[in-house]
Amino acid sequence: MQVWYFLVYVVFGISVLVLSVSLLENQTREHTVLQQITMLMSYLWSCYIFASGFIAILSIEFLFSENIKLETAVVDLWRDIYAIQMGLGEGFEWVGAIWVVLINTCLLKERRLSKKLVIFGYFISFFGFSTLIPSLKEMGAVFGLLQIIWFIFVGFMLLREKRTLQQHSTSNF
């Protein structure tokens, strides 16, 4: 369970930061205000993800340590820790939705993504924002799954850009 939480929370949180930096790196001029806000949002979203994940990972270790021997104490502590984790991390999809809107807007302004992929990103963010409505909190799963697809397409775009840059640099010699 701890390995799963590590992958889902920690690796994903790091991935969001790496992707943000990769998409917003700008070697020729200073970052725009929109890009700076987008980076700030990626830091905030990653912090939410890290905090929730580390609470989950460290709680499991604590609850199964030999320090707690009574089963009822474990159940009570688990309920308390779970409440803290969910209070902090449950529904952080809306924070991710803000990031998706911001990053897609930056990429649209830079003309680095196709309009179809940007519109898909905006569509995905709708599901993240819908988690703010308690009866629609299950939309977080849709947001996550669609976001995985968006990440894959953006990854292919970055690979294509890298190949194009490599081809241009080798043809200039």
PDB file of C-alpha atoms in Angstrom:
ATOM      1  CA  MET A   1       0.000   0.000   0.000  1.00  0.00           C
ATOM      2  CA  GLN A   2       2.856   2.366   0.812  1.00  0.00           C
ATOM      3  CA  VAL A   3       4.480   1.743  -2.573  1.00  0.00           C
ATOM      4  CA  TRP A   4       1.181   2.496  -4.301  1.00  0.00           C
ATOM      5  CA  TYR A   5       0.748   5.733  -2.328  1.00  0.00           C
ATOM      6  CA  PHE A   6       4.346   6.658  -3.132  1.00  0.00           C
ATOM      7  CA  LEU A   7       3.700   6.205  -6.857  1.00  0.00           C
ATOM      8  CA  VAL A   8       0.305   7.892  -6.873  1.00  0.00           C
ATOM      9  CA  TYR A   9       1.226  10.858  -4.700  1.00  0.00           C
ATOM     10  CA  VAL A  10       4.968  11.457  -4.580  1.00  0.00           C
ATOM     11  CA  VAL A  11       5.966  10.428  -8.102  1.00  0.00           C
ATOM     12  CA  PHE A  12       2.949  12.249  -9.549  1.00  0.00           C
ATOM     13  CA  GLY A  13       3.733  15.394  -7.521  1.00  0.00           C
ATOM     14  CA  ILE A  14       7.298  15.409  -8.813  1.00  0.00           C
ATOM     15  CA  SER A  15       6.031  14.759 -12.351  1.00  0.00           C
ATOM     16  CA  VAL A  16       3.758  17.804 -12.203  1.00  0.00           C
ATOM     17  CA  LEU A  17       6.716  19.989 -11.250  1.00  0.00           C
ATOM     18  CA  VAL A  18       9.006  18.547 -13.929  1.00  0.00           C
ATOM     19  CA  LEU A  19       6.300  18.886 -16.585  1.00  0.00           C
ATOM     20  CA  SER A  20       5.559  22.477 -15.583  1.00  0.00           C
ATOM     21  CA  VAL A  21       9.199  23.460 -15.782  1.00  0.00           C
ATOM     22  CA  SER A  22       9.588  21.652 -19.117  1.00  0.00           C
ATOM     23  CA  LEU A  23       6.548  23.300 -20.626  1.00  0.00           C
ATOM     24  CA  LEU A  24       7.291  26.765 -19.329  1.00  0.00           C
ATOM     25  CA  GLU A  25      11.053  26.883 -19.791  1.00  0.00           C
ATOM     26  CA  ASN A  26      11.873  30.024 -21.600  1.00  0.00           C
ATOM     27  CA  GLN A  27      15.461  30.623 -22.609  1.00  0.00           C
ATOM     28  CA  THR A  28      15.072  33.762 -24.683  1.00  0.00           C
ATOM     29  CA  ARG A  29      13.077  36.099 -22.426  1.00  0.00           C
ATOM     30  CA  GLU A  30      11.649  36.527 -18.945  1.00  0.00           C
ATOM     31  CA  HIS A  31       8.580  34.612 -17.911  1.00  0.00           C
ATOM     32  CA  THR A  32       5.243  36.335 -18.323  1.00  0.00           C
ATOM     33  CA  VAL A  33       3.014  36.952 -15.330  1.00  0.00           C
ATOM     34  CA  LEU A  34       0.745  34.126 -16.516  1.00  0.00           C
ATOM     35  CA  GLN A  35       3.689  31.723 -16.633  1.00  0.00           C
ATOM     36  CA  GLN A  36       4.780  32.762 -13.143  1.00  0.00           C
ATOM     37  CA  ILE A  37       1.269  32.231 -11.772  1.00  0.00           C
ATOM     38  CA  THR A  38       1.120  28.858 -13.523  1.00  0.00           C
ATOM     39  CA  MET A  39       4.402  27.788 -11.903  1.00  0.00           C
ATOM     40  CA  LEU A  40       3.120  28.935  -8.513  1.00  0.00           C
ATOM     41  CA  MET A  41      -0.026  26.882  -9.058  1.00  0.00           C
ATOM     42  CA  SER A  42       2.068  23.821  -9.952  1.00  0.00           C
ATOM     43  CA  TYR A  43       4.010  24.257  -6.695  1.00  0.00           C
ATOM     44  CA  LEU A  44       0.772  24.540  -4.711  1.00  0.00           C
ATOM     45  CA  TRP A  45      -0.805  21.529  -6.373  1.00  0.00           C
ATOM     46  CA  SER A  46       2.334  19.471  -5.845  1.00  0.00           C
ATOM     47  CA  CYS A  47       2.400  20.483  -2.174  1.00  0.00           C
ATOM     48  CA  TYR A  48      -1.181  19.289  -1.769  1.00  0.00           C
ATOM     49  CA  ILE A  49      -0.277  16.012  -3.425  1.00  0.00           C
ATOM     50  CA  PHE A  50       2.908  15.550  -1.368  1.00  0.00           C
ATOM     51  CA  ALA A  51       1.240  16.388   1.957  1.00  0.00           C
ATOM     52  CA  SER A  52      -1.675  14.054   1.393  1.00  0.00           C
ATOM     53  CA  GLY A  53       0.599  11.268   0.175  1.00  0.00           C
ATOM     54  CA  PHE A  54       3.109  11.552   2.994  1.00  0.00           C
ATOM     55  CA  ILE A  55       0.332  11.552   5.580  1.00  0.00           C
ATOM     56  CA  ALA A  56      -1.000   8.348   4.022  1.00  0.00           C
ATOM     57  CA  ILE A  57       2.421   6.693   3.756  1.00  0.00           C
ATOM     58  CA  LEU A  58       3.640   7.618   7.222  1.00  0.00           C
ATOM     59  CA  SER A  59       0.297   6.847   8.874  1.00  0.00           C
ATOM     60  CA  ILE A  60       0.361   3.292   7.626  1.00  0.00           C
ATOM     61  CA  GLU A  61       3.829   2.802   9.060  1.00  0.00           C
ATOM     62  CA  PHE A  62       2.802   4.365  12.368  1.00  0.00           C
ATOM     63  CA  LEU A  63      -0.420   2.406  12.684  1.00  0.00           C
ATOM     64  CA  PHE A  64       1.275  -0.904  12.042  1.00  0.00           C
ATOM     65  CA  SER A  65       4.205  -0.244  14.343  1.00  0.00           C
ATOM     66  CA  GLU A  66       4.444  -2.135  17.588  1.00  0.00           C
ATOM     67  CA  ASN A  67       3.766   1.039  19.582  1.00  0.00           C
ATOM     68  CA  ILE A  68       0.037   0.640  19.146  1.00  0.00           C
ATOM     69  CA  LYS A  69      -1.210  -2.665  20.442  1.00  0.00           C
ATOM     70  CA  LEU A  70      -4.918  -2.137  20.918  1.00  0.00           C
ATOM     71  CA  GLU A  71      -7.043  -2.759  17.858  1.00  0.00           C
ATOM     72  CA  THR A  72      -9.591  -0.119  18.873  1.00  0.00           C
ATOM     73  CA  ALA A  73      -6.824   2.460  19.238  1.00  0.00           C
ATOM     74  CA  VAL A  74      -5.670   1.685  15.703  1.00  0.00           C
ATOM     75  CA  VAL A  75      -9.206   2.083  14.359  1.00  0.00           C
ATOM     76  CA  ASP A  76      -9.671   5.404  16.166  1.00  0.00           C
ATOM     77  CA  LEU A  77      -6.281   6.712  15.048  1.00  0.00           C
ATOM     78  CA  TRP A  78      -6.878   5.577  11.482  1.00  0.00           C
ATOM     79  CA  ARG A  79     -10.177   7.436  11.412  1.00  0.00           C
ATOM     80  CA  ASP A  80      -8.488  10.605  12.746  1.00  0.00           C
ATOM     81  CA  ILE A  81      -5.552  10.404  10.342  1.00  0.00           C
ATOM     82  CA  TYR A  82      -7.872   9.646   7.445  1.00  0.00           C
ATOM     83  CA  ALA A  83      -9.948  12.717   8.331  1.00  0.00           C
ATOM     84  CA  ILE A  84      -6.813  14.876   8.270  1.00  0.00           C
ATOM     85  CA  GLN A  85      -5.633  13.376   4.986  1.00  0.00           C
ATOM     86  CA  MET A  86      -9.016  13.788   3.323  1.00  0.00           C
ATOM     87  CA  GLY A  87      -9.430  17.289   4.729  1.00  0.00           C
ATOM     88  CA  LEU A  88      -6.121  18.243   3.205  1.00  0.00           C
ATOM     89  CA  GLY A  89      -6.067  16.127   0.078  1.00  0.00           C
ATOM     90  CA  GLU A  90      -9.602  15.108  -0.771  1.00  0.00           C
ATOM     91  CA  GLY A  91     -10.818  17.122  -3.663  1.00  0.00           C
ATOM     92  CA  PHE A  92      -7.488  18.607  -4.648  1.00  0.00           C
ATOM     93  CA  GLU A  93      -8.627  17.933  -8.197  1.00  0.00           C
ATOM     94  CA  TRP A  94      -9.978  21.484  -8.331  1.00  0.00           C
ATOM     95  CA  VAL A  95      -6.457  22.760  -7.660  1.00  0.00           C
ATOM     96  CA  GLY A  96      -5.257  20.555 -10.517  1.00  0.00           C
ATOM     97  CA  ALA A  97      -8.045  21.921 -12.686  1.00  0.00           C
ATOM     98  CA  ILE A  98      -6.776  25.455 -12.102  1.00  0.00           C
ATOM     99  CA  TRP A  99      -3.291  24.303 -13.144  1.00  0.00           C
ATOM    100  CA  VAL A 100      -4.672  22.585 -16.268  1.00  0.00           C
ATOM    101  CA  VAL A 101      -6.473  25.777 -17.307  1.00  0.00           C
ATOM    102  CA  LEU A 102      -3.385  27.910 -16.669  1.00  0.00           C
ATOM    103  CA  ILE A 103      -0.875  25.603 -18.369  1.00  0.00           C
ATOM    104  CA  ASN A 104      -3.133  25.166 -21.406  1.00  0.00           C
ATOM    105  CA  THR A 105      -3.560  28.921 -21.668  1.00  0.00           C
ATOM    106  CA  CYS A 106       0.227  29.408 -21.545  1.00  0.00           C
ATOM    107  CA  LEU A 107       0.752  26.731 -24.183  1.00  0.00           C
ATOM    108  CA  LEU A 108      -1.969  28.201 -26.382  1.00  0.00           C
ATOM    109  CA  LYS A 109      -0.362  31.663 -26.190  1.00  0.00           C
ATOM    110  CA  GLU A 110       3.028  30.144 -27.045  1.00  0.00           C
ATOM    111  CA  ARG A 111       1.402  28.054 -29.812  1.00  0.00           C
ATOM    112  CA  ARG A 112       3.064  24.930 -28.476  1.00  0.00           C
ATOM    113  CA  LEU A 113      -0.091  22.808 -28.367  1.00  0.00           C
ATOM    114  CA  SER A 114      -2.723  22.234 -30.979  1.00  0.00           C
ATOM    115  CA  LYS A 115      -6.000  23.993 -30.319  1.00  0.00           C
ATOM    116  CA  LYS A 116      -7.693  20.591 -30.086  1.00  0.00           C
ATOM    117  CA  LEU A 117      -5.366  19.495 -27.276  1.00  0.00           C
ATOM    118  CA  VAL A 118      -5.870  22.822 -25.460  1.00  0.00           C
ATOM    119  CA  ILE A 119      -9.646  22.471 -25.733  1.00  0.00           C
ATOM    120  CA  PHE A 120      -9.292  18.902 -24.442  1.00  0.00           C
ATOM    121  CA  GLY A 121      -7.323  20.315 -21.495  1.00  0.00           C
ATOM    122  CA  TYR A 122     -10.060  22.854 -20.772  1.00  0.00           C
ATOM    123  CA  PHE A 123     -12.639  20.047 -21.027  1.00  0.00           C
ATOM    124  CA  ILE A 124     -10.650  17.975 -18.523  1.00  0.00           C
ATOM    125  CA  SER A 125     -10.536  20.881 -16.083  1.00  0.00           C
ATOM    126  CA  PHE A 126     -14.336  20.948 -16.042  1.00  0.00           C
ATOM    127  CA  PHE A 127     -14.298  17.565 -14.276  1.00  0.00           C
ATOM    128  CA  GLY A 128     -11.722  18.794 -11.767  1.00  0.00           C
ATOM    129  CA  PHE A 129     -13.808  21.856 -10.946  1.00  0.00           C
ATOM    130  CA  SER A 130     -16.949  19.742 -10.648  1.00  0.00           C
ATOM    131  CA  THR A 131     -15.430  18.036  -7.580  1.00  0.00           C
ATOM    132  CA  LEU A 132     -16.181  21.227  -5.652  1.00  0.00           C
ATOM    133  CA  ILE A 133     -19.825  20.109  -5.686  1.00  0.00           C
ATOM    134  CA  PRO A 134     -20.102  17.380  -3.023  1.00  0.00           C
ATOM    135  CA  SER A 135     -22.515  15.249  -5.032  1.00  0.00           C
ATOM    136  CA  LEU A 136     -20.078  15.259  -7.980  1.00  0.00           C
ATOM    137  CA  LYS A 137     -16.890  14.374  -6.087  1.00  0.00           C
ATOM    138  CA  GLU A 138     -16.677  11.116  -8.071  1.00  0.00           C
ATOM    139  CA  MET A 139     -15.841  13.233 -11.128  1.00  0.00           C
ATOM    140  CA  GLY A 140     -12.327  13.353  -9.691  1.00  0.00           C
ATOM    141  CA  ALA A 141     -11.740   9.887 -11.135  1.00  0.00           C
ATOM    142  CA  VAL A 142     -12.814  11.098 -14.597  1.00  0.00           C
ATOM    143  CA  PHE A 143     -10.533  14.119 -14.189  1.00  0.00           C
ATOM    144  CA  GLY A 144      -7.604  11.862 -13.286  1.00  0.00           C
ATOM    145  CA  LEU A 145      -8.125   9.417 -16.123  1.00  0.00           C
ATOM    146  CA  LEU A 146      -8.568  12.123 -18.760  1.00  0.00           C
ATOM    147  CA  GLN A 147      -5.566  13.937 -17.392  1.00  0.00           C
ATOM    148  CA  ILE A 148      -3.425  10.837 -17.888  1.00  0.00           C
ATOM    149  CA  ILE A 149      -4.430  10.880 -21.567  1.00  0.00           C
ATOM    150  CA  TRP A 150      -3.600  14.603 -21.757  1.00  0.00           C
ATOM    151  CA  PHE A 151      -0.189  13.977 -20.126  1.00  0.00           C
ATOM    152  CA  ILE A 152       0.584  11.274 -22.695  1.00  0.00           C
ATOM    153  CA  PHE A 153      -0.252  13.579 -25.629  1.00  0.00           C
ATOM    154  CA  VAL A 154       1.797  16.402 -24.120  1.00  0.00           C
ATOM    155  CA  GLY A 155       4.676  13.958 -23.625  1.00  0.00           C
ATOM    156  CA  PHE A 156       4.555  13.040 -27.308  1.00  0.00           C
ATOM    157  CA  MET A 157       4.512  16.750 -28.163  1.00  0.00           C
ATOM    158  CA  LEU A 158       7.639  17.334 -26.054  1.00  0.00           C
ATOM    159  CA  LEU A 159       9.405  14.392 -27.708  1.00  0.00           C
ATOM    160  CA  ARG A 160       8.521  15.732 -31.152  1.00  0.00           C
ATOM    161  CA  GLU A 161       9.834  19.185 -30.175  1.00  0.00           C
ATOM    162  CA  LYS A 162      13.068  17.638 -28.917  1.00  0.00           C
ATOM    163  CA  ARG A 163      13.566  15.688 -32.147  1.00  0.00           C
ATOM    164  CA  THR A 164      12.883  18.808 -34.211  1.00  0.00           C
ATOM    165  CA  LEU A 165      15.427  20.801 -32.195  1.00  0.00           C
ATOM    166  CA  GLN A 166      18.001  18.028 -32.560  1.00  0.00           C
ATOM    167  CA  GLN A 167      17.437  17.864 -36.305  1.00  0.00           C
ATOM    168  CA  HIS A 168      17.836  21.648 -36.632  1.00  0.00           C
ATOM    169  CA  SER A 169      21.001  21.667 -34.539  1.00  0.00           C
ATOM    170  CA  THR A 170      22.613  18.849 -36.565  1.00  0.00           C
ATOM    171  CA  SER A 171      21.601  20.401 -39.905  1.00  0.00           C
ATOM    172  CA  ASN A 172      23.239  23.712 -38.950  1.00  0.00           C
ATOM    173  CA  PHE A 173      26.704  22.093 -38.884  1.00  0.00           C
TER     174      PHE A 173
END
